[in-house]
mmCIF file of C-alpha atoms and ligand atoms in Angstrom:
data_model
loop_
_atom_site.group_PDB
_atom_site.id
_atom_site.type_symbol
_atom_site.label_atom_id
_atom_site.label_comp_id
_atom_site.label_asym_id
_atom_site.label_seq_id
_atom_site.Cartn_x
_atom_site.Cartn_y
_atom_site.Cartn_z
ATOM 1 C CA MET G 6 16.226 -56.872 58.537
ATOM 2 C CA ARG G 7 14.836 -54.080 60.634
ATOM 3 C CA GLY G 8 15.084 -54.656 63.729
ATOM 4 C CA SER G 9 17.705 -57.667 64.083
ATOM 5 C CA PRO G 10 20.058 -57.302 67.215
ATOM 6 C CA VAL G 11 22.837 -56.439 64.392
ATOM 7 C CA THR G 12 21.209 -54.066 62.504
ATOM 8 C CA ARG G 13 20.176 -52.432 65.514
ATOM 9 C CA GLU G 14 23.866 -52.337 66.814
ATOM 10 C CA VAL G 15 25.025 -50.722 63.355
ATOM 11 C CA GLY G 16 21.937 -48.292 63.786
ATOM 12 C CA ARG G 17 23.134 -47.223 66.768
ATOM 13 C CA THR G 18 27.031 -47.210 66.021
ATOM 14 C CA THR G 19 26.221 -44.983 62.615
ATOM 15 C CA ARG G 20 24.075 -42.308 64.981
ATOM 16 C CA ASP G 21 26.984 -42.207 67.419
ATOM 17 C CA LEU G 22 29.096 -41.263 64.522
ATOM 18 C CA ARG G 23 26.404 -38.651 62.987
ATOM 19 C CA ARG G 24 26.545 -37.480 66.103
ATOM 20 C CA HIS G 25 30.122 -37.333 67.250
ATOM 21 C CA ASN G 26 30.692 -35.782 63.406
ATOM 22 C CA ARG G 27 27.833 -32.687 64.480
ATOM 23 C CA THR G 28 29.368 -32.364 67.619
ATOM 24 C CA SER G 29 32.674 -31.672 66.356
ATOM 25 C CA VAL G 30 31.749 -29.180 63.808
ATOM 26 C CA LEU G 31 29.132 -27.481 65.624
ATOM 27 C CA THR G 32 31.634 -26.888 69.318
ATOM 28 C CA ARG G 33 34.092 -25.728 66.408
ATOM 29 C CA LEU G 34 31.819 -22.965 64.972
ATOM 30 C CA TYR G 35 30.620 -22.577 68.779
ATOM 31 C CA LEU G 36 33.878 -21.625 70.422
ATOM 32 C CA HIS G 37 36.173 -20.271 67.762
ATOM 33 C CA GLY G 38 33.868 -18.035 65.675
ATOM 34 C CA PRO G 39 33.250 -17.804 62.129
ATOM 35 C CA ALA G 40 34.971 -20.580 59.842
ATOM 36 C CA SER G 41 34.668 -22.217 56.171
ATOM 37 C CA ARG G 42 34.643 -25.511 55.300
ATOM 38 C CA PHE G 43 38.253 -26.187 54.792
ATOM 39 C CA ASP G 44 39.109 -24.712 58.583
ATOM 40 C CA LEU G 45 36.570 -26.960 59.364
ATOM 41 C CA MET G 46 38.190 -29.700 57.866
ATOM 42 C CA LYS G 47 41.191 -28.889 59.410
ATOM 43 C CA ALA G 48 40.545 -28.011 62.756
ATOM 44 C CA THR G 49 38.038 -31.610 62.981
ATOM 45 C CA GLY G 50 39.875 -34.098 61.108
ATOM 46 C CA LEU G 51 36.602 -35.039 59.132
ATOM 47 C CA SER G 52 36.783 -35.501 55.806
ATOM 48 C CA SER G 53 35.611 -32.619 52.973
ATOM 49 C CA ALA G 54 32.527 -35.129 52.001
ATOM 50 C CA THR G 55 31.561 -35.493 56.159
ATOM 51 C CA VAL G 56 32.046 -31.630 56.920
ATOM 52 C CA SER G 57 30.576 -30.758 53.527
ATOM 53 C CA ASN G 58 27.008 -33.157 54.594
ATOM 54 C CA VAL G 59 27.661 -31.905 58.487
ATOM 55 C CA VAL G 60 27.323 -28.391 57.740
ATOM 56 C CA THR G 61 24.158 -28.931 55.040
ATOM 57 C CA ASP G 62 22.641 -30.759 57.812
ATOM 58 C CA LEU G 63 23.540 -27.770 60.684
ATOM 59 C CA VAL G 64 22.049 -25.395 58.408
ATOM 60 C CA ALA G 65 18.967 -27.186 57.664
ATOM 61 C CA ASP G 66 18.558 -27.023 61.207
ATOM 62 C CA GLY G 67 18.726 -23.832 61.530
ATOM 63 C CA LEU G 68 21.709 -23.567 63.643
ATOM 64 C CA VAL G 69 24.178 -22.410 61.320
ATOM 65 C CA ALA G 70 24.555 -20.140 58.765
ATOM 66 C CA GLU G 71 26.111 -18.388 55.966
ATOM 67 C CA ALA G 72 28.335 -15.292 57.110
ATOM 68 C CA GLY G 73 29.226 -13.894 53.787
ATOM 69 C CA LEU G 74 32.749 -14.833 51.442
ATOM 70 C CA LEU G 75 36.342 -14.725 52.447
ATOM 71 C CA ASP G 76 39.304 -14.132 50.268
ATOM 72 C CA SER G 77 41.313 -17.216 49.466
ATOM 73 C CA ASP G 78 44.947 -16.731 48.349
ATOM 74 C CA GLY G 79 44.654 -16.367 44.693
ATOM 75 C CA GLY G 80 41.694 -19.714 44.713
ATOM 76 C CA ARG G 81 38.088 -18.557 44.550
ATOM 77 C CA PRO G 82 36.430 -17.223 47.825
ATOM 78 C CA ARG G 83 35.094 -19.622 50.590
ATOM 79 C CA THR G 84 31.853 -19.673 51.913
ATOM 80 C CA LEU G 85 31.854 -18.456 56.037
ATOM 81 C CA LEU G 86 29.776 -20.567 58.624
ATOM 82 C CA GLU G 87 28.476 -19.401 61.996
ATOM 83 C CA VAL G 88 26.054 -20.344 64.386
ATOM 84 C CA ARG G 89 22.801 -19.045 64.521
ATOM 85 C CA PRO G 90 22.020 -16.640 67.319
ATOM 86 C CA GLY G 91 18.541 -16.834 66.836
ATOM 87 C CA TYR G 92 18.147 -20.247 66.728
ATOM 88 C CA ALA G 93 17.415 -20.703 70.415
ATOM 89 C CA GLN G 94 17.256 -19.013 73.662
ATOM 90 C CA VAL G 95 18.418 -20.517 77.381
ATOM 91 C CA VAL G 96 17.678 -19.188 81.013
ATOM 92 C CA GLY G 97 20.762 -18.884 83.628
ATOM 93 C CA VAL G 98 19.888 -18.894 87.098
ATOM 94 C CA ASP G 99 22.815 -17.558 89.706
ATOM 95 C CA ILE G 100 21.631 -18.401 93.108
ATOM 96 C CA GLY G 101 23.644 -16.249 94.916
ATOM 97 C CA GLU G 102 24.847 -15.573 98.527
ATOM 98 C CA THR G 103 22.162 -13.179 99.241
ATOM 99 C CA HIS G 104 20.127 -12.552 95.596
ATOM 100 C CA VAL G 105 18.609 -14.583 92.754
ATOM 101 C CA GLN G 106 19.425 -13.239 89.539
ATOM 102 C CA VAL G 107 17.567 -14.743 86.233
ATOM 103 C CA GLY G 108 19.378 -14.502 82.959
ATOM 104 C CA LEU G 109 17.704 -14.729 79.334
ATOM 105 C CA PHE G 110 19.931 -15.342 76.852
ATOM 106 C CA ASP G 111 20.794 -16.321 73.209
ATOM 107 C CA TRP G 112 22.211 -19.681 73.067
ATOM 108 C CA THR G 113 25.470 -17.572 71.972
ATOM 109 C CA LEU G 114 24.860 -16.204 75.338
ATOM 110 C CA ASP G 115 23.909 -12.633 74.113
ATOM 111 C CA THR G 116 22.510 -11.318 77.369
ATOM 112 C CA VAL G 117 18.009 -10.774 76.141
ATOM 113 C CA ALA G 118 17.042 -9.472 79.695
ATOM 114 C CA THR G 119 17.275 -10.416 83.540
ATOM 115 C CA ALA G 120 15.290 -10.028 86.559
ATOM 116 C CA THR G 121 17.380 -9.851 89.853
ATOM 117 C CA TYR G 122 15.342 -10.452 93.377
ATOM 118 C CA PRO G 123 16.799 -10.060 97.340
ATOM 119 C CA MET G 124 16.612 -13.014 99.460
ATOM 120 C CA ASP G 125 16.297 -13.173 102.489
ATOM 121 C CA GLU G 126 19.833 -13.337 104.508
ATOM 122 C CA GLY G 127 20.434 -16.006 107.134
ATOM 123 C CA ARG G 128 19.043 -19.246 105.851
ATOM 124 C CA PRO G 129 17.030 -19.058 102.653
ATOM 125 C CA ASP G 130 14.515 -21.482 102.655
ATOM 126 C CA PRO G 131 14.542 -23.594 99.634
ATOM 127 C CA ALA G 132 11.261 -23.909 98.431
ATOM 128 C CA VAL G 133 11.240 -20.043 98.863
ATOM 129 C CA LEU G 134 14.516 -19.774 96.023
ATOM 130 C CA ALA G 135 12.333 -22.238 93.759
ATOM 131 C CA GLU G 136 9.411 -20.080 93.809
ATOM 132 C CA LEU G 137 11.699 -17.042 92.964
ATOM 133 C CA VAL G 138 13.666 -19.052 90.027
ATOM 134 C CA ARG G 139 9.803 -19.147 88.684
ATOM 135 C CA ALA G 140 9.064 -15.503 88.946
ATOM 136 C CA GLY G 141 12.134 -14.797 87.319
ATOM 137 C CA ILE G 142 11.840 -17.094 84.036
ATOM 138 C CA GLU G 143 8.580 -15.827 83.961
ATOM 139 C CA GLU G 144 9.556 -12.199 84.509
ATOM 140 C CA VAL G 145 12.343 -12.500 82.052
ATOM 141 C CA THR G 146 10.677 -14.101 78.801
ATOM 142 C CA ALA G 147 7.547 -12.097 79.167
ATOM 143 C CA LYS G 148 9.976 -8.626 78.771
ATOM 144 C CA ALA G 149 11.573 -10.285 75.929
ATOM 145 C CA GLY G 150 7.764 -11.909 74.547
ATOM 146 C CA ALA G 151 9.881 -15.450 74.475
ATOM 147 C CA ASP G 152 7.076 -18.485 74.855
ATOM 148 C CA PRO G 153 8.907 -20.128 78.025
ATOM 149 C CA ALA G 154 8.088 -23.688 77.141
ATOM 150 C CA ALA G 155 10.086 -23.279 73.629
ATOM 151 C CA LEU G 156 13.319 -22.395 75.735
ATOM 152 C CA LEU G 157 16.718 -25.312 75.227
ATOM 153 C CA GLY G 158 17.354 -25.414 78.642
ATOM 154 C CA VAL G 159 17.339 -23.567 82.319
ATOM 155 C CA GLY G 160 20.786 -24.048 84.004
ATOM 156 C CA VAL G 161 21.151 -23.018 87.629
ATOM 157 C CA GLY G 162 24.616 -22.382 89.759
ATOM 158 C CA VAL G 163 24.328 -22.786 93.564
ATOM 159 C CA PRO G 164 26.981 -21.332 95.921
ATOM 160 C CA GLY G 165 27.726 -25.508 97.108
ATOM 161 C CA ALA G 166 28.671 -29.073 95.869
ATOM 162 C CA VAL G 167 25.909 -30.676 93.510
ATOM 163 C CA LEU G 168 25.664 -34.076 94.764
ATOM 164 C CA PRO G 169 25.199 -36.929 91.847
ATOM 165 C CA ASP G 170 21.508 -37.145 92.912
ATOM 166 C CA GLY G 171 20.438 -33.594 93.019
ATOM 167 C CA LEU G 172 21.451 -32.748 96.803
ATOM 168 C CA VAL G 173 23.122 -29.530 97.347
ATOM 169 C CA HIS G 174 25.685 -29.135 100.206
ATOM 170 C CA ALA G 175 25.941 -24.958 100.674
ATOM 171 C CA PRO G 176 27.573 -23.911 103.644
ATOM 172 C CA THR G 177 27.178 -20.294 103.313
ATOM 173 C CA LEU G 178 23.496 -20.807 102.713
ATOM 174 C CA GLY G 179 23.484 -22.902 105.338
ATOM 175 C CA TRP G 180 22.611 -26.086 103.571
ATOM 176 C CA SER G 181 22.905 -29.715 103.686
ATOM 177 C CA ASP G 182 22.115 -32.095 101.462
ATOM 178 C CA VAL G 183 18.566 -30.178 100.243
ATOM 179 C CA PRO G 184 16.845 -31.912 97.076
ATOM 180 C CA PHE G 185 16.970 -28.529 95.339
ATOM 181 C CA ASP G 186 17.097 -30.015 92.357
ATOM 182 C CA MET G 187 13.493 -31.796 93.071
ATOM 183 C CA LEU G 188 12.057 -28.579 94.310
ATOM 184 C CA LEU G 189 12.640 -26.699 91.596
ATOM 185 C CA ARG G 190 12.037 -29.152 88.662
ATOM 186 C CA PRO G 191 7.914 -28.090 89.143
ATOM 187 C CA HIS G 192 8.674 -24.739 88.632
ATOM 188 C CA VAL G 193 10.628 -25.073 85.445
ATOM 189 C CA PRO G 194 9.249 -25.032 82.329
ATOM 190 C CA ALA G 195 12.277 -26.423 80.177
ATOM 191 C CA PRO G 196 15.101 -29.056 80.996
ATOM 192 C CA LEU G 197 16.686 -28.382 84.161
ATOM 193 C CA HIS G 198 20.487 -28.052 84.757
ATOM 194 C CA LEU G 199 21.909 -27.817 88.270
ATOM 195 C CA ASP G 200 25.563 -27.361 89.144
ATOM 196 C CA ASN G 201 27.982 -25.769 91.236
ATOM 197 C CA CYS G 202 28.042 -21.833 90.081
ATOM 198 C CA ALA G 203 32.470 -21.809 89.768
ATOM 199 C CA ARG G 204 31.928 -25.011 87.681
ATOM 200 C CA THR G 205 29.740 -22.758 85.518
ATOM 201 C CA LEU G 206 31.170 -19.731 85.816
ATOM 202 C CA GLY G 207 34.741 -21.385 84.672
ATOM 203 C CA GLN G 208 33.160 -22.515 81.769
ATOM 204 C CA ALA G 209 32.003 -19.224 80.655
ATOM 205 C CA GLU G 210 35.292 -17.577 81.132
ATOM 206 C CA MET G 211 36.597 -20.701 78.718
ATOM 207 C CA TRP G 212 34.048 -19.901 76.108
ATOM 208 C CA ARG G 213 33.518 -15.973 76.256
ATOM 209 C CA GLY G 214 35.965 -14.359 78.626
ATOM 210 C CA ALA G 215 39.774 -14.430 79.746
ATOM 211 C CA GLY G 216 40.163 -18.513 79.511
ATOM 212 C CA ARG G 217 39.528 -18.253 76.015
ATOM 213 C CA GLY G 218 42.540 -20.452 74.079
ATOM 214 C CA ALA G 219 44.184 -21.018 77.588
ATOM 215 C CA GLN G 220 45.250 -25.109 77.354
ATOM 216 C CA ARG G 221 44.901 -25.443 81.265
ATOM 217 C CA ALA G 222 42.885 -22.460 83.176
ATOM 218 C CA ILE G 223 42.262 -22.162 86.654
ATOM 219 C CA VAL G 224 38.682 -19.750 87.556
ATOM 220 C CA GLY G 225 38.674 -18.342 90.963
ATOM 221 C CA LEU G 226 35.261 -16.949 92.225
ATOM 222 C CA LEU G 227 35.396 -14.962 95.071
ATOM 223 C CA ALA G 228 32.517 -13.789 96.515
ATOM 224 C CA VAL G 229 31.489 -14.005 100.759
ATOM 225 C CA GLY G 230 32.032 -17.661 99.628
ATOM 226 C CA VAL G 231 35.495 -18.556 97.554
ATOM 227 C CA GLY G 232 35.742 -21.633 94.942
ATOM 228 C CA ALA G 233 37.585 -22.578 91.585
ATOM 229 C CA ALA G 234 37.263 -24.641 88.706
ATOM 230 C CA VAL G 235 39.981 -26.206 86.779
ATOM 231 C CA ALA G 236 38.728 -25.630 83.249
ATOM 232 C CA THR G 237 40.586 -27.540 80.742
ATOM 233 C CA GLY G 238 40.917 -26.294 76.725
ATOM 234 C CA SER G 239 41.166 -28.874 73.491
ATOM 235 C CA PRO G 240 39.987 -28.624 70.082
ATOM 236 C CA GLY G 241 36.630 -30.750 70.703
ATOM 237 C CA GLY G 242 35.588 -28.323 73.591
ATOM 238 C CA VAL G 243 36.081 -27.524 77.548
ATOM 239 C CA THR G 244 35.947 -29.128 80.786
ATOM 240 C CA SER G 245 36.108 -28.032 84.172
ATOM 241 C CA THR G 246 35.699 -29.167 87.436
ATOM 242 C CA THR G 247 35.262 -27.586 90.784
ATOM 243 C CA SER G 248 37.180 -27.397 93.989
ATOM 244 C CA GLU G 249 36.861 -26.273 97.409
ATOM 245 C CA TRP G 250 39.787 -23.869 97.231
ATOM 246 C CA GLY G 251 38.401 -21.517 99.903
ATOM 247 C CA HIS G 252 38.552 -24.119 102.292
ATOM 248 C CA THR G 253 42.337 -24.871 101.767
ATOM 249 C CA VAL G 254 44.228 -23.811 104.569
ATOM 250 C CA VAL G 255 46.781 -21.093 104.372
ATOM 251 C CA GLU G 256 47.583 -20.423 107.926
ATOM 252 C CA ALA G 257 47.741 -22.879 110.238
ATOM 253 C CA GLY G 258 45.543 -23.102 113.682
ATOM 254 C CA GLY G 259 44.610 -19.473 111.820
ATOM 255 C CA ALA G 260 40.766 -17.529 111.859
ATOM 256 C CA LEU G 261 37.961 -19.307 112.013
ATOM 257 C CA CYS G 262 35.584 -20.756 109.024
ATOM 258 C CA ARG G 263 32.476 -21.006 108.532
ATOM 259 C CA CYS G 264 32.737 -25.007 107.455
ATOM 260 C CA GLY G 265 34.540 -24.987 111.052
ATOM 261 C CA SER G 266 37.610 -25.312 110.090
ATOM 262 C CA HIS G 267 40.626 -22.427 110.875
ATOM 263 C CA GLY G 268 43.081 -20.786 108.609
ATOM 264 C CA CYS G 269 40.806 -21.238 105.335
ATOM 265 C CA LEU G 270 41.927 -19.389 102.092
ATOM 266 C CA GLU G 271 38.099 -18.251 102.689
ATOM 267 C CA ALA G 272 38.455 -16.915 106.065
ATOM 268 C CA TYR G 273 41.136 -14.042 104.881
ATOM 269 C CA VAL G 274 39.650 -13.038 101.405
ATOM 270 C CA GLY G 275 35.875 -13.804 101.735
ATOM 271 C CA ALA G 276 33.779 -10.472 101.323
ATOM 272 C CA ASP G 277 32.644 -10.576 104.966
ATOM 273 C CA ALA G 278 36.256 -11.852 105.895
ATOM 274 C CA ILE G 279 37.996 -8.451 104.000
ATOM 275 C CA LEU G 280 35.275 -6.078 105.578
ATOM 276 C CA GLU G 281 35.642 -7.665 109.204
ATOM 277 C CA ARG G 282 39.640 -7.206 108.775
ATOM 278 C CA TYR G 283 39.147 -3.865 107.708
ATOM 279 C CA GLY G 284 36.385 -3.223 110.158
ATOM 280 C CA ARG G 285 39.062 -3.839 112.788
ATOM 281 C CA LEU G 286 41.999 -1.927 111.681
ATOM 282 C CA ALA G 287 39.931 1.226 111.659
ATOM 283 C CA GLY G 288 38.548 0.488 114.588
ATOM 284 C CA LEU G 289 34.694 0.561 113.379
ATOM 285 C CA PRO G 290 32.043 -0.864 114.977
ATOM 286 C CA ALA G 291 30.823 -4.028 113.992
ATOM 287 C CA PRO G 292 27.496 -3.581 111.983
ATOM 288 C CA ALA G 293 24.130 -4.827 113.077
ATOM 289 C CA GLY G 294 23.267 -7.812 111.817
ATOM 290 C CA SER G 295 27.284 -8.873 110.969
ATOM 291 C CA GLY G 296 28.455 -12.300 111.863
ATOM 292 C CA ARG G 297 29.704 -15.512 110.273
ATOM 293 C CA ARG G 298 26.954 -15.229 107.335
ATOM 294 C CA SER G 299 26.398 -11.233 106.628
ATOM 295 C CA GLY G 300 26.349 -12.227 102.452
ATOM 296 C CA ARG G 301 26.523 -10.151 99.703
ATOM 297 C CA GLY G 302 23.602 -7.359 100.716
ATOM 298 C CA ALA G 303 23.859 -4.078 99.235
ATOM 299 C CA ASP G 304 25.385 -3.102 102.000
ATOM 300 C CA THR G 305 28.378 -5.578 101.819
ATOM 301 C CA GLU G 306 28.610 -4.170 98.312
ATOM 302 C CA ALA G 307 28.693 -0.503 99.263
ATOM 303 C CA ARG G 308 31.367 -1.304 102.340
ATOM 304 C CA LEU G 309 33.934 -3.062 99.807
ATOM 305 C CA ALA G 310 33.626 -0.202 96.943
ATOM 306 C CA ALA G 311 33.807 2.412 99.949
ATOM 307 C CA LEU G 312 36.798 0.060 101.346
ATOM 308 C CA VAL G 313 38.567 0.216 97.401
ATOM 309 C CA ALA G 314 37.585 3.898 97.043
ATOM 310 C CA GLU G 315 39.265 4.491 100.406
ATOM 311 C CA SER G 316 42.567 2.358 99.400
ATOM 312 C CA GLY G 317 44.577 4.189 97.079
ATOM 313 C CA ARG G 318 45.661 6.044 100.334
ATOM 314 C CA PRO G 319 47.911 5.169 103.398
ATOM 315 C CA GLY G 320 45.898 3.676 106.060
ATOM 316 C CA PRO G 321 43.800 0.708 106.889
ATOM 317 C CA ALA G 322 42.113 0.133 103.655
ATOM 318 C CA ALA G 323 44.660 0.077 101.862
ATOM 319 C CA ASP G 324 46.669 -2.339 104.476
ATOM 320 C CA THR G 325 43.580 -4.707 104.115
ATOM 321 C CA VAL G 326 43.932 -4.800 100.612
ATOM 322 C CA ARG G 327 47.076 -5.446 101.183
ATOM 323 C CA ALA G 328 46.703 -8.506 103.385
ATOM 324 C CA THR G 329 43.894 -9.745 101.372
ATOM 325 C CA ALA G 330 46.311 -9.505 98.016
ATOM 326 C CA GLU G 331 48.972 -11.520 100.545
ATOM 327 C CA TYR G 332 46.449 -14.843 101.271
ATOM 328 C CA LEU G 333 45.245 -14.264 98.008
ATOM 329 C CA GLY G 334 48.467 -14.757 96.577
ATOM 330 C CA ILE G 335 49.307 -17.689 98.799
ATOM 331 C CA GLY G 336 46.071 -19.508 97.994
ATOM 332 C CA ILE G 337 46.957 -18.862 93.682
ATOM 333 C CA ALA G 338 50.613 -20.011 94.155
ATOM 334 C CA ASN G 339 48.968 -23.310 95.795
ATOM 335 C CA LEU G 340 47.043 -23.722 92.858
ATOM 336 C CA ILE G 341 49.778 -22.849 90.463
ATOM 337 C CA ASN G 342 51.991 -25.194 92.285
ATOM 338 C CA LEU G 343 49.390 -28.030 92.913
ATOM 339 C CA LEU G 344 48.292 -27.885 89.186
ATOM 340 C CA GLY G 345 50.496 -25.809 87.058
ATOM 341 C CA PRO G 346 47.910 -23.858 84.930
ATOM 342 C CA ASP G 347 49.002 -21.588 82.008
ATOM 343 C CA ARG G 348 46.149 -19.295 83.267
ATOM 344 C CA VAL G 349 44.457 -18.217 86.311
ATOM 345 C CA ILE G 350 41.796 -15.911 86.548
ATOM 346 C CA LEU G 351 39.715 -13.790 88.721
ATOM 347 C CA SER G 352 36.179 -13.826 88.825
ATOM 348 C CA GLY G 353 32.946 -13.218 91.173
ATOM 349 C CA TRP G 354 31.584 -10.291 92.179
ATOM 350 C CA VAL G 355 34.311 -9.686 95.012
ATOM 351 C CA SER G 356 36.466 -10.340 92.141
ATOM 352 C CA ALA G 357 35.159 -7.269 90.060
ATOM 353 C CA ALA G 358 34.950 -4.784 92.934
ATOM 354 C CA MET G 359 38.397 -5.058 94.062
ATOM 355 C CA GLY G 360 40.146 -6.668 91.340
ATOM 356 C CA PRO G 361 41.908 -3.636 89.525
ATOM 357 C CA ALA G 362 42.963 -1.764 92.619
ATOM 358 C CA MET G 363 44.488 -5.252 94.312
ATOM 359 C CA LEU G 364 45.734 -7.202 91.163
ATOM 360 C CA PRO G 365 49.602 -5.716 91.137
ATOM 361 C CA ALA G 366 50.117 -7.021 94.645
ATOM 362 C CA VAL G 367 48.403 -10.419 94.282
ATOM 363 C CA ARG G 368 50.510 -11.235 91.245
ATOM 364 C CA ASP G 369 53.465 -9.895 93.132
ATOM 365 C CA ALA G 370 52.146 -12.038 96.304
ATOM 366 C CA THR G 371 51.815 -14.890 93.830
ATOM 367 C CA ARG G 372 55.114 -14.486 92.449
ATOM 368 C CA ARG G 373 56.872 -14.751 95.680
ATOM 369 C CA HIS G 374 54.976 -18.109 96.493
ATOM 370 C CA THR G 375 55.310 -20.250 93.560
ATOM 371 C CA LEU G 376 57.842 -22.016 91.915
ATOM 372 C CA ASP G 377 59.862 -19.914 89.436
ATOM 373 C CA TYR G 378 59.312 -22.361 86.455
ATOM 374 C CA LEU G 379 55.933 -22.633 87.448
ATOM 375 C CA GLY G 380 55.060 -18.988 87.618
ATOM 376 C CA GLU G 381 56.822 -17.904 84.438
ATOM 377 C CA ARG G 382 54.475 -19.354 82.259
ATOM 378 C CA THR G 383 51.374 -18.407 84.169
ATOM 379 C CA VAL G 384 49.093 -15.838 83.229
ATOM 380 C CA LEU G 385 47.481 -14.134 86.141
ATOM 381 C CA GLU G 386 43.936 -11.878 84.974
ATOM 382 C CA LEU G 387 40.532 -10.140 86.339
ATOM 383 C CA GLY G 388 37.684 -12.303 84.315
ATOM 384 C CA ARG G 389 35.475 -10.318 81.528
ATOM 385 C CA LEU G 390 32.916 -11.450 82.133
ATOM 386 C CA GLY G 391 29.634 -8.469 82.921
ATOM 387 C CA PRO G 392 27.938 -8.268 86.133
ATOM 388 C CA GLU G 393 25.254 -11.292 84.841
ATOM 389 C CA GLN G 394 28.790 -13.301 84.905
ATOM 390 C CA VAL G 395 27.322 -16.030 87.052
ATOM 391 C CA ALA G 396 23.743 -16.369 85.603
ATOM 392 C CA LEU G 397 25.722 -16.468 81.999
ATOM 393 C CA GLY G 398 27.862 -19.261 83.800
ATOM 394 C CA ALA G 399 24.599 -21.396 84.138
ATOM 395 C CA ALA G 400 23.095 -20.735 80.925
ATOM 396 C CA THR G 401 26.062 -22.480 79.522
ATOM 397 C CA LEU G 402 24.799 -25.689 80.769
ATOM 398 C CA PRO G 403 22.238 -26.396 78.900
ATOM 399 C CA VAL G 404 24.135 -25.283 75.953
ATOM 400 C CA HIS G 405 26.853 -27.704 76.770
ATOM 401 C CA GLY G 406 24.258 -30.120 76.478
ATOM 402 C CA LEU G 407 22.907 -29.352 72.987
ATOM 403 C CA LEU G 408 26.427 -29.355 71.702
ATOM 404 C CA THR G 409 26.938 -32.498 73.383
ATOM 405 C CA ALA G 410 23.820 -33.682 71.544
ATOM 406 C CA GLY G 411 25.350 -32.691 67.983
ATOM 407 C CA GLY G 412 22.959 -29.981 68.003
ATOM 408 C CA ARG G 413 19.798 -32.050 68.318
HETATM 409 ZN ZN1 ZN S 14 36.760 -23.291 105.464
#
């Protein structure tokens, strides 16, 4: 019998079904935390016997462990199950606008170690960045005493589009059709996953941040470049797709954007655009090296922090915050009117720096530009992930692969 086409087909189908059942149970525990076998049965729709078998397998594989007892009304206490953080470690890499950050995380995304390297402003050489990624993986695994070859995978987030053949198109880096995937592969000791950083950040906000529990969330990434991910949550997991939100037009014939078009959102709410506006309003001399690509240097961050500190009193800084909030509100309202999300989350380092000062004005502008019935059911919030947010987002890529494969 062994080897006949029919048997092979049946074998494959049985394997697919088992993988699907493992994915359902594991994803439920991973995204929603401890649960009893009974909870898992209700959440996945699987039979009691199937849940029992799958849990036994997952415990034997070291992915899941028992986590104490839960009193149930009148009945005997139920055993809680949870994913085991120690099962595996992953690396997430943030190819930023002027830095590379490498983070080592356990597979539940708690940070173990990080390393950050500045990179050349202007047009960074992809081969040099690939070398920084290698150095970063060596540094974080050495800090933690981890074996690089035992990593579950390495996720890399880039500020641009990753085409199906691994070519990267990233205007903020001055890259067009760069074979970054191929350049990175020899430097990475574990399976490599490459994707757009707005999409991976969106996935991380849905799993561990402000997007938890949302049905359809839009996660905006505010940095020098501006992007957004549309993330959809379902009992089976989260999917997110990226969008070129920064290059949607908010003013006809408006400011010149780095993409060559005029009036793009990014030309008003990207970090460079905000600082240029502030400089203009305050009559400051243009800083040395400024231009369409000043990027996220320590200097850019310090200037933005100074602007925020100054914005509490009337003046050019407050005017800059107000104008930025207005354009951002228009951009967000366009997304809400187009896609009807239940949550919009502002993430990225510019959002972390300016968000608290700007949020009330952004909410006000968004409300004024959104259709009432859509605006009423949309919550606008700031992201809740820490300074390693983009690296953490990239780390979701290998974990997503593990969940989809049923933990194998
Ligand atoms: Zn543009």
